[in-house]
């Protein structure tokens, strides 16, 4: 049976598909709709097919809905991985991008992790967290404008603008609270996620937002199953920077990271070291030894991640007598 490789470039309305069969390629453009996707895939249903696509967020949803009905091997590639893996390229179009995705998976399939369908509850959590984060940003921007309005006192616009701004902030805050309530409702309705949330929240410093984010990013600890990989994904693992005898820098964290979960873990670490627990003891001991405070705080973030994964693996809650080296 011939092996067919599909590279799919996704946009909001269309899918550009590069179909490669033993070196020969063909290009197709179809609507980014479930019905159109089924019509195309049904022709390949009995073939050995590998599907590769870039992770474009919500534009992937139509494919996610259609693909589970077929026995295809599917890979969803992070945009950064795809960009760095293509090497030196020039020019860009949807047709060319589909061909590049096809060539990428041909070369790197062994290194990529196959995609698996996500549960509906995890999908809902991801969407609600994205909506919440968007409103948090808007609220932060509106709060920043409050001080600027004071500069308009001389032209008499200070009070009406502040009043309008405050009304928007209150409305957005109400929406944030509704979104958070919906996330909690999803967690309470799913026994598996509910138990994971109970275990995660038992860790000192870890609150609801860190808990929700960890579950969503790992898809219920099914896609990322190792703490070292999660720590690397969060950008809290220091890497060496050395070449020959002339270049040797202190280990530092990589800029290639999920900044949102990194900042969430930072807040969790800051909270943890304020209270009497093993994380605080570790922090104070290392600082007393002369270690850089930010480096130690990063180590605390790392330990929080490892502790969460240990609890999930052992189906246990945090015990403060656990020894942190």
One Martini backbone bead per residue (centre of mass of N, CA, C, O) as a GRO file, in nm:
protein
  325
    1UNK     BB    1   0.095   0.037   0.023
    2UNK     BB    2   0.066   0.358  -0.016
    3UNK     BB    3   0.215   0.651   0.103
    4UNK     BB    4   0.046   0.931   0.238
    5UNK     BB    5   0.117   1.286   0.236
    6UNK     BB    6  -0.014   1.559   0.432
    7UNK     BB    7  -0.004   1.910   0.379
    8UNK     BB    8  -0.151   2.167   0.590
    9UNK     BB    9  -0.281   2.484   0.521
   10UNK     BB   10  -0.427   2.720   0.744
   11UNK     BB   11  -0.731   2.894   0.734
   12UNK     BB   12  -1.034   3.032   0.795
   13UNK     BB   13  -1.157   2.920   0.491
   14UNK     BB   14  -0.899   2.743   0.406
   15UNK     BB   15  -0.734   2.449   0.251
   16UNK     BB   16  -0.402   2.365   0.188
   17UNK     BB   17  -0.300   2.076  -0.009
   18UNK     BB   18  -0.032   1.843   0.010
   19UNK     BB   19   0.013   1.560  -0.202
   20UNK     BB   20   0.222   1.276  -0.124
   21UNK     BB   21   0.346   1.016  -0.364
   22UNK     BB   22   0.638   0.896  -0.409
   23UNK     BB   23   0.732   1.217  -0.495
   24UNK     BB   24   0.451   1.299  -0.583
   25UNK     BB   25   0.260   1.603  -0.639
   26UNK     BB   26  -0.039   1.765  -0.504
   27UNK     BB   27  -0.291   2.029  -0.528
   28UNK     BB   28  -0.531   2.156  -0.281
   29UNK     BB   29  -0.854   2.335  -0.240
   30UNK     BB   30  -1.050   2.385   0.053
   31UNK     BB   31  -1.282   2.411   0.275
   32UNK     BB   32  -1.312   2.510   0.621
   33UNK     BB   33  -1.507   2.233   0.644
   34UNK     BB   34  -1.639   1.945   0.741
   35UNK     BB   35  -1.772   1.853   0.477
   36UNK     BB   36  -1.524   1.900   0.288
   37UNK     BB   37  -1.330   1.716   0.444
   38UNK     BB   38  -1.485   1.451   0.407
   39UNK     BB   39  -1.481   1.441   0.100
   40UNK     BB   40  -1.169   1.419   0.083
   41UNK     BB   41  -1.106   1.177   0.291
   42UNK     BB   42  -1.281   0.942   0.168
   43UNK     BB   43  -1.072   0.885  -0.071
   44UNK     BB   44  -0.846   0.791   0.177
   45UNK     BB   45  -0.954   0.577   0.390
   46UNK     BB   46  -0.774   0.308   0.267
   47UNK     BB   47  -0.519   0.453   0.336
   48UNK     BB   48  -0.187   0.548   0.407
   49UNK     BB   49  -0.197   0.825   0.632
   50UNK     BB   50  -0.031   1.146   0.665
   51UNK     BB   51  -0.091   1.422   0.886
   52UNK     BB   52  -0.001   1.775   0.851
   53UNK     BB   53   0.002   2.060   1.082
   54UNK     BB   54  -0.052   2.363   1.201
   55UNK     BB   55  -0.079   2.548   1.493
   56UNK     BB   56  -0.380   2.776   1.480
   57UNK     BB   57  -0.599   2.691   1.667
   58UNK     BB   58  -0.921   2.749   1.572
   59UNK     BB   59  -0.867   2.660   1.265
   60UNK     BB   60  -0.847   2.340   1.351
   61UNK     BB   61  -1.135   2.236   1.439
   62UNK     BB   62  -1.248   2.101   1.181
   63UNK     BB   63  -1.032   1.879   1.176
   64UNK     BB   64  -1.078   1.765   1.461
   65UNK     BB   65  -1.371   1.668   1.394
   66UNK     BB   66  -1.299   1.476   1.142
   67UNK     BB   67  -1.043   1.281   1.199
   68UNK     BB   68  -1.147   1.049   1.406
   69UNK     BB   69  -1.292   0.878   1.159
   70UNK     BB   70  -0.993   0.817   1.096
   71UNK     BB   71  -0.675   0.624   1.047
   72UNK     BB   72  -0.485   0.855   1.086
   73UNK     BB   73  -0.175   1.012   1.098
   74UNK     BB   74  -0.130   1.280   1.330
   75UNK     BB   75   0.016   1.621   1.306
   76UNK     BB   76   0.082   1.891   1.538
   77UNK     BB   77   0.265   2.180   1.469
   78UNK     BB   78   0.450   2.403   1.592
   79UNK     BB   79   0.538   2.701   1.464
   80UNK     BB   80   0.834   2.713   1.565
   81UNK     BB   81   0.924   2.432   1.475
   82UNK     BB   82   0.867   2.482   1.177
   83UNK     BB   83   1.044   2.731   1.129
   84UNK     BB   84   1.320   2.601   1.229
   85UNK     BB   85   1.298   2.329   1.042
   86UNK     BB   86   1.319   2.467   0.742
   87UNK     BB   87   1.515   2.685   0.739
   88UNK     BB   88   1.611   2.840   0.456
   89UNK     BB   89   1.370   3.077   0.336
   90UNK     BB   90   1.167   3.190   0.053
   91UNK     BB   91   0.891   3.302   0.067
   92UNK     BB   92   0.511   3.308   0.044
   93UNK     BB   93   0.245   3.059   0.054
   94UNK     BB   94   0.001   2.834   0.081
   95UNK     BB   95   0.121   2.625  -0.112
   96UNK     BB   96   0.411   2.630  -0.001
   97UNK     BB   97   0.344   2.564   0.296
   98UNK     BB   98   0.226   2.284   0.242
   99UNK     BB   99   0.489   2.166   0.124
  100UNK     BB  100   0.666   2.219   0.375
  101UNK     BB  101   0.505   2.044   0.572
  102UNK     BB  102   0.545   1.783   0.416
  103UNK     BB  103   0.860   1.780   0.432
  104UNK     BB  104   0.888   1.794   0.737
  105UNK     BB  105   0.746   1.516   0.808
  106UNK     BB  106   0.938   1.339   0.642
  107UNK     BB  107   1.196   1.414   0.824
  108UNK     BB  108   1.036   1.438   1.142
  109UNK     BB  109   0.842   1.207   1.241
  110UNK     BB  110   1.013   1.062   1.471
  111UNK     BB  111   1.007   1.342   1.659
  112UNK     BB  112   0.705   1.334   1.659
  113UNK     BB  113   0.384   1.372   1.803
  114UNK     BB  114   0.098   1.233   1.800
  115UNK     BB  115  -0.224   1.301   1.760
  116UNK     BB  116  -0.499   1.347   1.995
  117UNK     BB  117  -0.795   1.352   2.103
  118UNK     BB  118  -0.987   1.573   2.286
  119UNK     BB  119  -1.170   1.645   2.528
  120UNK     BB  120  -1.433   1.848   2.574
  121UNK     BB  121  -1.349   1.973   2.850
  122UNK     BB  122  -1.067   2.065   2.761
  123UNK     BB  123  -1.160   2.246   2.532
  124UNK     BB  124  -1.327   2.436   2.708
  125UNK     BB  125  -1.096   2.530   2.891
  126UNK     BB  126  -0.922   2.658   2.671
  127UNK     BB  127  -1.125   2.868   2.576
  128UNK     BB  128  -1.183   3.006   2.850
  129UNK     BB  129  -0.887   3.088   2.906
  130UNK     BB  130  -0.853   3.264   2.657
  131UNK     BB  131  -1.081   3.461   2.726
  132UNK     BB  132  -0.971   3.547   2.999
  133UNK     BB  133  -0.693   3.657   2.903
  134UNK     BB  134  -0.814   3.874   2.718
  135UNK     BB  135  -0.960   4.033   2.951
  136UNK     BB  136  -0.713   4.091   3.123
  137UNK     BB  137  -0.572   4.273   2.916
  138UNK     BB  138  -0.794   4.485   2.893
  139UNK     BB  139  -0.800   4.563   3.190
  140UNK     BB  140  -0.504   4.658   3.205
  141UNK     BB  141  -0.536   4.887   2.999
  142UNK     BB  142  -0.758   5.045   3.148
  143UNK     BB  143  -0.593   5.096   3.408
  144UNK     BB  144  -0.368   5.260   3.259
  145UNK     BB  145  -0.564   5.506   3.182
  146UNK     BB  146  -0.635   5.639   3.451
  147UNK     BB  147  -0.374   5.817   3.483
  148UNK     BB  148  -0.407   5.976   3.212
  149UNK     BB  149  -0.675   6.132   3.282
  150UNK     BB  150  -0.543   6.335   3.489
  151UNK     BB  151  -0.418   6.518   3.251
  152UNK     BB  152  -0.732   6.631   3.174
  153UNK     BB  153  -0.826   6.845   3.385
  154UNK     BB  154  -0.799   7.122   3.220
  155UNK     BB  155  -1.039   7.012   2.999
  156UNK     BB  156  -1.273   6.837   3.156
  157UNK     BB  157  -1.227   6.490   3.113
  158UNK     BB  158  -1.172   6.318   3.358
  159UNK     BB  159  -1.444   6.217   3.486
  160UNK     BB  160  -1.597   6.092   3.238
  161UNK     BB  161  -1.367   5.889   3.159
  162UNK     BB  162  -1.345   5.739   3.427
  163UNK     BB  163  -1.638   5.643   3.435
  164UNK     BB  164  -1.632   5.481   3.172
  165UNK     BB  165  -1.391   5.301   3.245
  166UNK     BB  166  -1.513   5.175   3.505
  167UNK     BB  167  -1.750   5.038   3.362
  168UNK     BB  168  -1.577   4.847   3.189
  169UNK     BB  169  -1.423   4.705   3.416
  170UNK     BB  170  -1.672   4.584   3.557
  171UNK     BB  171  -1.773   4.421   3.314
  172UNK     BB  172  -1.515   4.248   3.274
  173UNK     BB  173  -1.509   4.127   3.559
  174UNK     BB  174  -1.775   3.973   3.530
  175UNK     BB  175  -1.678   3.795   3.294
  176UNK     BB  176  -1.442   3.661   3.440
  177UNK     BB  177  -1.616   3.528   3.662
  178UNK     BB  178  -1.788   3.357   3.468
  179UNK     BB  179  -1.553   3.197   3.343
  180UNK     BB  180  -1.452   3.074   3.610
  181UNK     BB  181  -1.718   2.929   3.678
  182UNK     BB  182  -1.715   2.745   3.425
  183UNK     BB  183  -1.453   2.599   3.486
  184UNK     BB  184  -1.545   2.480   3.759
  185UNK     BB  185  -1.785   2.324   3.645
  186UNK     BB  186  -1.619   2.131   3.468
  187UNK     BB  187  -1.449   2.006   3.692
  188UNK     BB  188  -1.692   1.897   3.870
  189UNK     BB  189  -1.807   1.710   3.620
  190UNK     BB  190  -1.510   1.579   3.625
  191UNK     BB  191  -1.354   1.338   3.799
  192UNK     BB  192  -1.063   1.346   3.688
  193UNK     BB  193  -1.016   1.654   3.702
  194UNK     BB  194  -1.098   1.692   3.997
  195UNK     BB  195  -0.864   1.521   4.116
  196UNK     BB  196  -0.633   1.682   3.992
  197UNK     BB  197  -0.707   1.953   4.124
  198UNK     BB  198  -0.675   1.857   4.416
  199UNK     BB  199  -0.373   1.785   4.395
  200UNK     BB  200  -0.260   2.058   4.293
  201UNK     BB  201  -0.385   2.249   4.528
  202UNK     BB  202  -0.195   2.121   4.759
  203UNK     BB  203   0.017   2.306   4.663
  204UNK     BB  204   0.210   2.546   4.746
  205UNK     BB  205   0.089   2.842   4.570
  206UNK     BB  206  -0.145   2.687   4.429
  207UNK     BB  207  -0.397   2.791   4.231
  208UNK     BB  208  -0.648   2.800   4.011
  209UNK     BB  209  -0.489   2.905   3.758
  210UNK     BB  210  -0.260   2.700   3.766
  211UNK     BB  211  -0.438   2.455   3.753
  212UNK     BB  212  -0.584   2.510   3.485
  213UNK     BB  213  -0.328   2.540   3.309
  214UNK     BB  214  -0.203   2.260   3.352
  215UNK     BB  215  -0.442   2.096   3.242
  216UNK     BB  216  -0.462   2.231   2.960
  217UNK     BB  217  -0.163   2.203   2.854
  218UNK     BB  218  -0.174   1.870   2.914
  219UNK     BB  219  -0.450   1.742   2.881
  220UNK     BB  220  -0.459   1.584   3.154
  221UNK     BB  221  -0.169   1.450   3.134
  222UNK     BB  222  -0.133   1.330   2.813
  223UNK     BB  223   0.089   1.500   2.644
  224UNK     BB  224   0.234   1.576   2.920
  225UNK     BB  225   0.425   1.338   3.133
  226UNK     BB  226   0.685   1.515   3.195
  227UNK     BB  227   0.846   1.747   3.391
  228UNK     BB  228   1.084   1.827   3.204
  229UNK     BB  229   0.909   1.907   2.960
  230UNK     BB  230   0.740   2.119   3.106
  231UNK     BB  231   0.975   2.300   3.196
  232UNK     BB  232   1.068   2.359   2.909
  233UNK     BB  233   0.799   2.478   2.805
  234UNK     BB  234   0.807   2.714   3.034
  235UNK     BB  235   1.111   2.828   3.072
  236UNK     BB  236   1.281   2.687   3.355
  237UNK     BB  237   1.537   2.583   3.197
  238UNK     BB  238   1.871   2.570   3.208
  239UNK     BB  239   2.120   2.649   2.962
  240UNK     BB  240   2.392   2.606   2.797
  241UNK     BB  241   2.676   2.838   2.684
  242UNK     BB  242   2.903   2.685   2.455
  243UNK     BB  243   3.226   2.757   2.272
  244UNK     BB  244   3.492   2.631   2.317
  245UNK     BB  245   3.710   2.877   2.488
  246UNK     BB  246   3.556   3.174   2.449
  247UNK     BB  247   3.257   3.049   2.506
  248UNK     BB  248   3.116   3.107   2.843
  249UNK     BB  249   2.817   3.086   3.004
  250UNK     BB  250   2.569   3.112   3.190
  251UNK     BB  251   2.307   2.954   3.263
  252UNK     BB  252   1.995   2.976   3.072
  253UNK     BB  253   1.701   3.054   2.975
  254UNK     BB  254   1.472   3.023   2.735
  255UNK     BB  255   1.272   3.199   2.495
  256UNK     BB  256   1.141   2.920   2.432
  257UNK     BB  257   0.815   2.980   2.547
  258UNK     BB  258   0.544   2.980   2.767
  259UNK     BB  259   0.464   3.278   2.907
  260UNK     BB  260   0.199   3.233   3.062
  261UNK     BB  261   0.290   2.990   3.247
  262UNK     BB  262   0.542   3.124   3.359
  263UNK     BB  263   0.395   3.356   3.513
  264UNK     BB  264   0.216   3.171   3.683
  265UNK     BB  265   0.454   3.023   3.828
  266UNK     BB  266   0.575   3.275   3.955
  267UNK     BB  267   0.335   3.337   4.141
  268UNK     BB  268   0.345   3.066   4.288
  269UNK     BB  269   0.632   3.100   4.403
  270UNK     BB  270   0.581   3.366   4.557
  271UNK     BB  271   0.364   3.239   4.739
  272UNK     BB  272   0.522   2.997   4.865
  273UNK     BB  273   0.761   3.180   5.010
  274UNK     BB  274   0.556   3.317   5.230
  275UNK     BB  275   0.536   3.035   5.358
  276UNK     BB  276   0.535   2.755   5.563
  277UNK     BB  277   0.767   2.558   5.379
  278UNK     BB  278   0.983   2.388   5.172
  279UNK     BB  279   1.016   2.617   4.967
  280UNK     BB  280   1.107   2.833   5.165
  281UNK     BB  281   1.348   2.684   5.284
  282UNK     BB  282   1.501   2.662   5.018
  283UNK     BB  283   1.520   2.960   4.948
  284UNK     BB  284   1.667   3.060   5.208
  285UNK     BB  285   1.913   2.872   5.185
  286UNK     BB  286   2.020   2.968   4.903
  287UNK     BB  287   2.044   3.270   4.968
  288UNK     BB  288   2.243   3.227   5.210
  289UNK     BB  289   2.463   3.103   4.999
  290UNK     BB  290   2.447   3.334   4.746
  291UNK     BB  291   2.222   3.314   4.564
  292UNK     BB  292   2.028   3.403   4.322
  293UNK     BB  293   1.703   3.485   4.352
  294UNK     BB  294   1.596   3.419   4.063
  295UNK     BB  295   1.724   3.136   4.047
  296UNK     BB  296   1.574   3.021   4.290
  297UNK     BB  297   1.288   3.081   4.190
  298UNK     BB  298   1.315   2.900   3.943
  299UNK     BB  299   1.357   2.641   4.110
  300UNK     BB  300   1.078   2.653   4.240
  301UNK     BB  301   0.918   2.622   3.984
  302UNK     BB  302   1.035   2.347   3.915
  303UNK     BB  303   0.936   2.204   4.178
  304UNK     BB  304   0.638   2.242   4.129
  305UNK     BB  305   0.619   2.076   3.873
  306UNK     BB  306   0.733   1.809   3.992
  307UNK     BB  307   0.521   1.783   4.215
  308UNK     BB  308   0.268   1.766   4.041
  309UNK     BB  309   0.354   1.510   3.878
  310UNK     BB  310   0.388   1.326   4.126
  311UNK     BB  311   0.093   1.339   4.222
  312UNK     BB  312  -0.038   1.231   3.963
  313UNK     BB  313   0.117   0.960   3.952
  314UNK     BB  314   0.040   0.883   4.275
  315UNK     BB  315  -0.234   0.981   4.370
  316UNK     BB  316  -0.173   1.257   4.543
  317UNK     BB  317  -0.107   1.467   4.804
  318UNK     BB  318   0.042   1.709   4.966
  319UNK     BB  319   0.335   1.686   5.175
  320UNK     BB  320   0.536   1.874   5.387
  321UNK     BB  321   0.758   1.632   5.442
  322UNK     BB  322   0.875   1.661   5.183
  323UNK     BB  323   1.180   1.638   5.025
  324UNK     BB  324   1.384   1.913   4.918
  325UNK     BB  325   1.688   1.941   4.741
   0.00000   0.00000   0.00000
